[in-house]
Short mmCIF file of N, CA, C and O in Angstrom, two decimals:
data_model
loop_
_atom_site.label_atom_id
_atom_site.label_comp_id
_atom_site.label_asym_id
_atom_site.label_seq_id
_atom_site.Cartn_x
_atom_site.Cartn_y
_atom_site.Cartn_z
N GLN A 5 -14.35 -12.01 -9.72
CA GLN A 5 -13.37 -11.35 -9.80
C GLN A 5 -12.81 -10.69 -8.98
O GLN A 5 -13.52 -9.58 -7.80
N VAL A 6 -11.23 -10.08 -8.90
CA VAL A 6 -11.07 -9.42 -7.64
C VAL A 6 -10.93 -8.19 -7.29
O VAL A 6 -11.03 -7.52 -8.83
N GLN A 7 -11.59 -7.38 -6.76
CA GLN A 7 -11.83 -6.12 -6.70
C GLN A 7 -10.99 -5.61 -5.73
O GLN A 7 -10.87 -6.25 -4.60
N LEU A 8 -9.89 -4.68 -5.87
CA LEU A 8 -9.43 -4.16 -4.85
C LEU A 8 -9.36 -2.68 -4.47
O LEU A 8 -9.79 -1.16 -5.31
N VAL A 9 -10.14 -2.18 -3.40
CA VAL A 9 -10.69 -0.81 -2.86
C VAL A 9 -10.10 0.29 -1.96
O VAL A 9 -9.41 -0.24 -0.66
N GLU A 10 -9.09 1.25 -2.46
CA GLU A 10 -7.85 1.55 -1.37
C GLU A 10 -9.20 2.98 -0.46
O GLU A 10 -9.77 3.59 -1.61
N SER A 11 -8.32 3.34 0.35
CA SER A 11 -9.48 4.25 1.03
C SER A 11 -8.14 5.06 1.61
O SER A 11 -7.03 4.33 2.12
N GLY A 12 -8.27 6.27 2.27
CA GLY A 12 -7.83 6.88 4.06
C GLY A 12 -6.41 7.91 3.23
O GLY A 12 -5.69 8.54 3.94
N GLY A 13 -6.12 8.10 1.87
CA GLY A 13 -5.77 9.15 1.01
C GLY A 13 -5.93 10.84 2.08
O GLY A 13 -6.85 10.75 2.10
N GLY A 14 -5.10 11.63 0.82
CA GLY A 14 -5.76 13.24 1.79
C GLY A 14 -4.58 14.20 1.49
O GLY A 14 -3.48 13.46 0.89
N LEU A 15 -4.65 15.30 1.84
CA LEU A 15 -3.67 15.90 2.35
C LEU A 15 -3.21 16.10 3.32
O LEU A 15 -3.42 16.57 3.65
N VAL A 16 -1.55 15.45 4.24
CA VAL A 16 -1.23 16.21 5.01
C VAL A 16 -0.27 16.93 4.59
O VAL A 16 0.48 17.08 3.84
N GLN A 17 0.21 17.64 5.82
CA GLN A 17 1.70 18.70 5.94
C GLN A 17 2.86 17.70 6.35
O GLN A 17 2.46 16.71 6.29
N PRO A 18 3.98 18.65 5.45
CA PRO A 18 4.77 17.42 6.01
C PRO A 18 5.15 16.54 7.70
O PRO A 18 4.97 17.71 8.68
N GLY A 19 5.75 15.95 7.57
CA GLY A 19 5.47 14.94 9.12
C GLY A 19 4.20 14.17 10.07
O GLY A 19 4.63 14.38 10.68
N GLY A 20 3.28 15.03 8.86
CA GLY A 20 2.28 14.61 9.30
C GLY A 20 1.95 12.91 9.12
O GLY A 20 2.61 11.75 9.25
N SER A 21 1.27 12.55 9.65
CA SER A 21 0.28 10.92 9.61
C SER A 21 -0.65 10.24 8.45
O SER A 21 -2.11 11.27 8.65
N LEU A 22 -0.73 9.32 8.28
CA LEU A 22 -1.67 8.41 6.98
C LEU A 22 -2.05 7.27 7.27
O LEU A 22 -1.07 6.54 7.24
N ARG A 23 -2.87 7.09 7.51
CA ARG A 23 -3.31 5.16 7.87
C ARG A 23 -4.25 4.96 6.29
O ARG A 23 -5.87 4.94 6.30
N LEU A 24 -3.65 4.41 5.52
CA LEU A 24 -4.46 3.92 4.42
C LEU A 24 -4.96 2.84 4.50
O LEU A 24 -4.70 1.39 5.16
N SER A 25 -6.11 1.67 3.99
CA SER A 25 -6.72 0.99 3.95
C SER A 25 -6.66 -0.03 2.37
O SER A 25 -7.34 1.03 1.65
N CYS A 26 -7.55 -0.99 2.24
CA CYS A 26 -7.46 -1.85 0.73
C CYS A 26 -7.84 -2.89 0.89
O CYS A 26 -7.26 -3.83 2.24
N VAL A 27 -9.44 -2.76 0.86
CA VAL A 27 -10.44 -4.21 0.94
C VAL A 27 -10.02 -4.84 -0.33
O VAL A 27 -10.17 -4.10 -1.16
N VAL A 28 -9.66 -6.01 -0.07
CA VAL A 28 -9.55 -6.89 -1.02
C VAL A 28 -10.99 -8.47 -1.08
O VAL A 28 -11.37 -8.60 -0.19
N SER A 29 -11.45 -7.96 -2.70
CA SER A 29 -13.20 -9.15 -2.40
C SER A 29 -11.99 -10.21 -3.58
O SER A 29 -11.96 -9.36 -4.70
N GLY A 30 -12.85 -10.84 -3.25
CA GLY A 30 -13.29 -12.02 -4.44
C GLY A 30 -12.12 -12.67 -5.03
O GLY A 30 -12.04 -13.39 -5.79
N SER A 31 -11.25 -13.10 -3.71
CA SER A 31 -9.81 -13.95 -4.19
C SER A 31 -9.88 -14.08 -2.55
O SER A 31 -10.44 -13.78 -0.97
N ILE A 32 -9.39 -15.29 -2.20
CA ILE A 32 -8.86 -15.65 -1.19
C ILE A 32 -7.48 -15.18 -0.97
O ILE A 32 -6.55 -15.47 -0.80
N PHE A 33 -8.02 -13.94 0.54
CA PHE A 33 -6.86 -12.94 0.24
C PHE A 33 -5.45 -13.36 1.37
O PHE A 33 -4.39 -13.30 1.08
N SER A 34 -5.89 -14.68 2.67
CA SER A 34 -4.86 -14.87 3.35
C SER A 34 -4.16 -15.30 2.82
O SER A 34 -2.81 -16.06 3.79
N ILE A 35 -4.09 -16.43 1.63
CA ILE A 35 -3.11 -17.10 1.11
C ILE A 35 -1.98 -16.13 0.55
O ILE A 35 -0.82 -17.11 -0.30
N TYR A 36 -1.67 -15.06 0.07
CA TYR A 36 -1.66 -14.63 -1.18
C TYR A 36 -0.15 -13.30 -0.15
O TYR A 36 -0.19 -12.50 0.74
N ILE A 37 0.93 -13.20 -0.43
CA ILE A 37 1.74 -12.18 0.17
C ILE A 37 1.10 -10.57 -0.46
O ILE A 37 0.89 -10.49 -2.20
N MET A 38 0.65 -9.85 -0.16
CA MET A 38 0.55 -8.56 -0.32
C MET A 38 1.15 -7.34 -0.25
O MET A 38 2.09 -6.90 0.55
N GLY A 39 1.24 -6.51 -0.96
CA GLY A 39 2.07 -5.13 -0.96
C GLY A 39 1.53 -4.29 -1.47
O GLY A 39 0.23 -3.69 -1.71
N TRP A 40 2.25 -2.52 -1.09
CA TRP A 40 1.78 -1.67 -0.54
C TRP A 40 2.40 -1.26 -2.23
O TRP A 40 3.64 -0.52 -2.66
N TYR A 41 1.51 0.00 -3.25
CA TYR A 41 2.76 0.45 -4.09
C TYR A 41 2.11 1.42 -4.79
O TYR A 41 1.84 2.23 -3.94
N ARG A 42 2.81 2.71 -4.44
CA ARG A 42 2.65 4.02 -5.07
C ARG A 42 3.70 4.44 -6.80
O ARG A 42 4.00 3.98 -7.09
N GLN A 43 2.44 5.50 -7.03
CA GLN A 43 3.25 5.66 -8.55
C GLN A 43 3.00 8.03 -8.62
O GLN A 43 1.90 8.04 -8.18
N ALA A 44 4.32 8.58 -8.53
CA ALA A 44 4.19 10.00 -8.42
C ALA A 44 4.11 9.98 -9.87
O ALA A 44 4.14 9.12 -10.70
N PRO A 45 3.44 11.59 -9.88
CA PRO A 45 3.91 11.92 -11.30
C PRO A 45 4.68 11.56 -11.93
O PRO A 45 5.91 11.97 -11.83
N GLY A 46 4.60 11.34 -13.50
CA GLY A 46 5.88 11.33 -14.12
C GLY A 46 6.93 9.97 -13.80
O GLY A 46 7.54 10.49 -14.14
N LYS A 47 6.71 8.94 -12.88
CA LYS A 47 7.02 7.70 -12.43
C LYS A 47 6.43 6.66 -12.45
O LYS A 47 5.66 6.69 -12.64
N GLN A 48 7.69 5.79 -12.67
CA GLN A 48 6.75 4.46 -12.63
C GLN A 48 6.29 4.23 -11.61
O GLN A 48 6.86 4.28 -10.38
N ARG A 49 5.61 3.61 -11.22
CA ARG A 49 4.65 2.96 -9.79
C ARG A 49 5.61 1.59 -9.41
O ARG A 49 6.96 1.43 -9.79
N GLU A 50 6.33 1.66 -7.86
CA GLU A 50 7.35 1.23 -7.34
C GLU A 50 6.57 0.64 -6.03
O GLU A 50 5.42 1.94 -5.40
N LEU A 51 7.15 -0.19 -5.81
CA LEU A 51 6.84 -1.36 -4.52
C LEU A 51 6.93 -0.55 -3.41
O LEU A 51 8.55 0.28 -3.27
N VAL A 52 6.69 -0.35 -2.18
CA VAL A 52 6.86 1.06 -0.96
C VAL A 52 6.61 -0.88 -0.27
O VAL A 52 8.03 -0.59 1.19
N ALA A 53 6.71 -1.69 0.20
CA ALA A 53 6.40 -2.59 1.68
C ALA A 53 5.10 -3.67 1.14
O ALA A 53 4.53 -3.55 0.57
N HIS A 54 5.47 -4.63 1.27
CA HIS A 54 4.90 -6.72 1.69
C HIS A 54 4.85 -6.57 2.97
O HIS A 54 5.86 -6.18 3.41
N ILE A 55 3.94 -7.94 3.19
CA ILE A 55 3.69 -8.94 3.71
C ILE A 55 3.58 -9.23 3.36
O ILE A 55 2.29 -9.84 2.52
N ARG A 56 3.90 -11.02 4.17
CA ARG A 56 4.08 -11.96 3.91
C ARG A 56 2.84 -12.87 4.97
O ARG A 56 2.80 -12.05 5.86
N ILE A 57 2.36 -14.00 4.24
CA ILE A 57 1.57 -14.56 4.91
C ILE A 57 1.78 -14.41 6.58
O ILE A 57 0.79 -14.72 7.59
N GLY A 58 3.05 -14.88 6.92
CA GLY A 58 2.73 -15.44 8.41
C GLY A 58 3.00 -13.82 9.27
O GLY A 58 3.51 -14.15 10.21
N GLY A 59 3.49 -12.64 8.26
CA GLY A 59 3.09 -11.47 8.72
C GLY A 59 4.67 -10.66 8.54
O GLY A 59 4.23 -9.23 9.12
N SER A 60 5.50 -11.28 8.66
CA SER A 60 7.38 -10.22 7.92
C SER A 60 7.03 -9.78 7.19
O SER A 60 6.01 -9.43 6.33
N THR A 61 7.77 -8.23 7.62
CA THR A 61 7.43 -6.96 6.43
C THR A 61 8.80 -6.81 5.41
O THR A 61 10.14 -7.24 5.94
N ASN A 62 8.59 -6.46 4.67
CA ASN A 62 9.62 -5.70 4.49
C ASN A 62 9.54 -3.99 3.46
O ASN A 62 8.16 -4.30 2.59
N TYR A 63 10.24 -3.18 3.71
CA TYR A 63 10.16 -2.18 3.01
C TYR A 63 11.65 -1.02 2.17
O TYR A 63 12.01 -1.69 2.31
N ALA A 64 10.75 -0.43 1.37
CA ALA A 64 11.32 0.15 0.70
C ALA A 64 12.75 1.49 1.30
O ALA A 64 12.65 1.51 2.45
N ASP A 65 13.76 1.87 1.33
CA ASP A 65 15.11 2.06 1.60
C ASP A 65 14.21 3.59 2.08
O ASP A 65 14.53 3.72 2.84
N SER A 66 12.93 4.07 1.08
CA SER A 66 12.80 5.44 1.28
C SER A 66 11.72 5.92 2.02
O SER A 66 11.40 6.59 2.63
N VAL A 67 11.23 4.22 2.77
CA VAL A 67 10.59 5.09 3.86
C VAL A 67 10.44 3.90 5.07
O VAL A 67 9.66 3.35 5.98
N LYS A 68 11.41 3.31 4.48
CA LYS A 68 12.08 2.13 5.84
C LYS A 68 12.28 3.26 7.46
O LYS A 68 12.68 4.29 7.37
N GLY A 69 11.89 2.25 8.07
CA GLY A 69 11.02 3.34 9.76
C GLY A 69 10.30 4.07 9.97
O GLY A 69 9.95 4.96 11.06
N ARG A 70 9.58 4.86 9.34
CA ARG A 70 8.87 5.57 8.61
C ARG A 70 6.99 4.92 8.63
O ARG A 70 5.68 5.36 9.35
N PHE A 71 7.06 4.25 7.80
CA PHE A 71 6.18 3.04 7.43
C PHE A 71 5.74 1.48 7.80
O PHE A 71 6.52 1.68 8.14
N THR A 72 4.66 1.29 8.37
CA THR A 72 4.41 0.09 8.35
C THR A 72 3.25 -0.49 7.82
O THR A 72 1.91 0.27 7.79
N ILE A 73 3.73 -1.35 7.48
CA ILE A 73 2.38 -2.42 6.83
C ILE A 73 2.27 -3.47 7.57
O ILE A 73 2.33 -4.15 8.24
N SER A 74 0.57 -4.15 7.72
CA SER A 74 -0.19 -5.00 8.42
C SER A 74 -1.22 -5.74 7.16
O SER A 74 -2.01 -4.76 6.36
N ARG A 75 -1.72 -6.51 7.97
CA ARG A 75 -2.84 -6.88 7.12
C ARG A 75 -4.14 -7.51 8.10
O ARG A 75 -3.32 -7.85 9.41
N ASP A 76 -5.35 -7.99 8.22
CA ASP A 76 -6.01 -8.26 9.21
C ASP A 76 -6.67 -8.96 7.51
O ASP A 76 -7.87 -9.27 6.89
N ASN A 77 -6.29 -10.98 8.00
CA ASN A 77 -7.19 -11.91 7.61
C ASN A 77 -8.49 -12.55 7.35
O ASN A 77 -8.99 -12.31 6.85
N ALA A 78 -8.81 -11.53 8.79
CA ALA A 78 -10.50 -11.88 8.69
C ALA A 78 -11.30 -10.95 8.04
O ALA A 78 -12.30 -11.07 7.56
N LYS A 79 -10.30 -9.69 7.76
CA LYS A 79 -11.35 -8.34 7.36
C LYS A 79 -10.42 -8.76 5.66
O LYS A 79 -11.37 -7.38 5.20
N ASN A 80 -9.88 -9.67 5.36
CA ASN A 80 -9.25 -9.19 3.64
C ASN A 80 -9.10 -7.88 3.13
O ASN A 80 -9.36 -7.24 2.49
N THR A 81 -8.32 -7.09 4.54
CA THR A 81 -7.94 -6.06 4.55
C THR A 81 -6.51 -6.16 4.88
O THR A 81 -5.75 -6.61 5.75
N VAL A 82 -5.25 -5.26 3.77
CA VAL A 82 -3.96 -4.59 4.15
C VAL A 82 -3.81 -3.05 4.87
O VAL A 82 -4.49 -2.62 3.79
N TYR A 83 -3.53 -2.50 5.56
CA TYR A 83 -3.07 -1.58 5.82
C TYR A 83 -1.53 -0.96 5.54
O TYR A 83 -1.11 -1.58 5.75
N LEU A 84 -1.63 0.16 5.57
CA LEU A 84 -0.45 1.05 5.47
C LEU A 84 -0.07 1.91 6.35
O LEU A 84 -1.07 3.42 6.31
N GLN A 85 0.23 2.23 7.53
CA GLN A 85 0.46 3.58 8.77
C GLN A 85 1.85 4.28 7.97
O GLN A 85 2.88 3.67 7.75
N MET A 86 1.17 5.69 7.46
CA MET A 86 2.66 6.15 7.17
C MET A 86 2.68 7.55 8.16
O MET A 86 1.45 8.16 8.32
N ASN A 87 4.27 8.09 8.64
CA ASN A 87 4.43 8.77 9.89
C ASN A 87 5.28 9.18 9.09
O ASN A 87 6.02 8.43 7.75
N SER A 88 5.74 10.76 10.22
CA SER A 88 6.58 11.21 9.18
C SER A 88 6.83 11.55 7.89
O SER A 88 7.40 11.51 7.14
N LEU A 89 5.67 11.92 7.36
CA LEU A 89 5.59 12.54 5.64
C LEU A 89 6.13 13.24 5.43
O LEU A 89 6.56 14.35 5.80
N LYS A 90 6.90 12.66 4.43
CA LYS A 90 7.35 13.54 3.62
C LYS A 90 7.74 14.40 1.86
O LYS A 90 6.34 13.22 1.85
N PRO A 91 7.20 15.83 1.32
CA PRO A 91 6.93 16.05 -0.61
C PRO A 91 6.85 14.92 -1.17
O PRO A 91 6.12 14.94 -1.70
N GLU A 92 8.05 13.94 -0.51
CA GLU A 92 7.85 13.43 -1.92
C GLU A 92 7.79 11.37 -1.51
O GLU A 92 7.98 10.89 -2.69
N ASP A 93 6.87 11.40 -0.79
CA ASP A 93 5.82 10.82 -0.52
C ASP A 93 4.40 10.74 -1.33
O ASP A 93 3.93 10.02 -1.60
N THR A 94 4.40 11.68 -1.97
CA THR A 94 3.35 12.35 -2.55
C THR A 94 2.59 11.34 -4.26
O THR A 94 4.14 11.62 -4.84
N ALA A 95 1.98 10.70 -3.80
CA ALA A 95 1.86 9.58 -5.01
C ALA A 95 0.77 9.03 -4.36
O ALA A 95 -0.23 9.19 -3.84
N VAL A 96 -0.15 8.71 -5.93
CA VAL A 96 -1.04 7.62 -5.69
C VAL A 96 -0.57 6.27 -5.45
O VAL A 96 0.25 5.61 -6.38
N TYR A 97 -1.46 5.46 -4.17
CA TYR A 97 -0.74 4.98 -3.44
C TYR A 97 -1.69 3.22 -3.30
O TYR A 97 -3.00 3.70 -4.12
N TYR A 98 -1.58 2.62 -4.23
CA TYR A 98 -2.10 0.78 -4.52
C TYR A 98 -2.20 -0.06 -3.90
O TYR A 98 -0.77 -0.16 -3.35
N CYS A 99 -2.52 -0.83 -3.56
CA CYS A 99 -2.02 -2.16 -3.00
C CYS A 99 -2.27 -2.74 -4.32
O CYS A 99 -3.51 -2.73 -5.09
N ASN A 100 -2.05 -4.67 -3.42
CA ASN A 100 -2.00 -5.90 -5.07
C ASN A 100 -1.08 -6.71 -4.54
O ASN A 100 -0.30 -7.06 -2.76
N ARG A 101 -1.09 -7.98 -4.71
CA ARG A 101 -0.64 -8.90 -4.64
C ARG A 101 1.17 -8.60 -4.85
O ARG A 101 1.14 -7.33 -6.29
N PHE A 102 1.57 -9.51 -4.16
CA PHE A 102 3.26 -9.17 -4.23
C PHE A 102 4.07 -9.68 -5.68
O PHE A 102 5.15 -9.07 -6.46
N ASP A 103 3.69 -10.52 -5.50
CA ASP A 103 4.40 -11.48 -6.88
C ASP A 103 2.86 -11.41 -8.29
O ASP A 103 3.64 -10.52 -8.92
N THR A 104 2.45 -11.72 -8.56
CA THR A 104 1.07 -12.33 -9.70
C THR A 104 0.33 -11.40 -9.65
O THR A 104 -0.86 -11.31 -8.56
N LEU A 105 0.78 -10.11 -10.29
CA LEU A 105 -0.60 -8.37 -10.18
C LEU A 105 -2.21 -9.02 -10.39
O LEU A 105 -2.19 -9.27 -11.78
N TRP A 106 -2.79 -8.63 -9.18
CA TRP A 106 -4.66 -8.87 -10.11
C TRP A 106 -4.47 -7.31 -10.68
O TRP A 106 -3.52 -6.27 -10.95
N GLU A 107 -5.52 -7.31 -11.32
CA GLU A 107 -6.34 -6.02 -12.10
C GLU A 107 -6.03 -4.10 -11.12
O GLU A 107 -6.64 -4.82 -9.92
N TRP A 108 -5.39 -3.73 -11.05
CA TRP A 108 -5.13 -1.90 -10.16
C TRP A 108 -6.44 -2.00 -10.02
O TRP A 108 -7.57 -1.83 -11.08
N GLY A 109 -6.49 -1.22 -8.62
CA GLY A 109 -7.91 -0.76 -8.48
C GLY A 109 -7.86 0.58 -8.83
O GLY A 109 -7.03 1.12 -9.48
N GLN A 110 -8.62 1.68 -7.93
CA GLN A 110 -8.32 3.38 -8.29
C GLN A 110 -7.83 3.76 -8.15
O GLN A 110 -6.85 5.23 -7.71
N GLY A 111 -6.80 3.14 -6.61
CA GLY A 111 -6.16 3.64 -5.52
C GLY A 111 -6.56 4.83 -4.70
O GLY A 111 -7.77 5.28 -4.74
N THR A 112 -5.15 5.43 -3.95
CA THR A 112 -6.15 6.56 -3.30
C THR A 112 -4.37 8.05 -3.12
O THR A 112 -3.31 6.97 -2.39
N GLN A 113 -5.13 8.44 -3.46
CA GLN A 113 -4.22 9.81 -3.13
C GLN A 113 -3.62 10.54 -2.07
O GLN A 113 -4.90 10.50 -0.96
N VAL A 114 -2.02 10.42 -2.20
CA VAL A 114 -1.60 11.13 -1.38
C VAL A 114 -1.24 12.75 -1.43
O VAL A 114 -0.42 12.03 -2.06
N THR A 115 -1.14 13.58 -0.71
CA THR A 115 -0.33 14.63 -1.30
C THR A 115 0.03 14.90 0.10
O THR A 115 -0.26 15.40 1.27
N VAL A 116 2.18 15.22 -0.30
CA VAL A 116 1.65 15.81 1.34
C VAL A 116 2.52 17.68 0.88
O VAL A 116 3.45 17.58 -0.13
N SER A 117 2.33 18.49 1.70
CA SER A 117 2.68 19.47 1.31
C SER A 117 2.25 20.40 2.39
O SER A 117 1.22 20.58 3.41
N SER A 118 2.61 21.72 2.39
CA SER A 118 2.07 22.57 3.36
C SER A 118 1.68 23.23 2.89
O SER A 118 1.62 24.58 3.42
#
């Protein structure tokens, strides 16, 4: 059974940075396109960024230029570096496959507030 464990969230002031990590266990991680998603209160979960097997990346317009997704296949881990954070980035952040979703992990809360 695949397990997704996200970490690294917290409370940060506008303009600050956070680095999220997601460790994947129970599956061959390196063969999948991986994504970071987020869900704000009262809103649907949305895809923030994804990274292909070869390392190429795509971002939602709302985070382009501020967020960077990366992966370490040896550690079965995908990262999300978030810079210049805004209050509208406040959400629970999750990682998952980009295409066929696994069962969701618990996510990690990111709160951007002064």
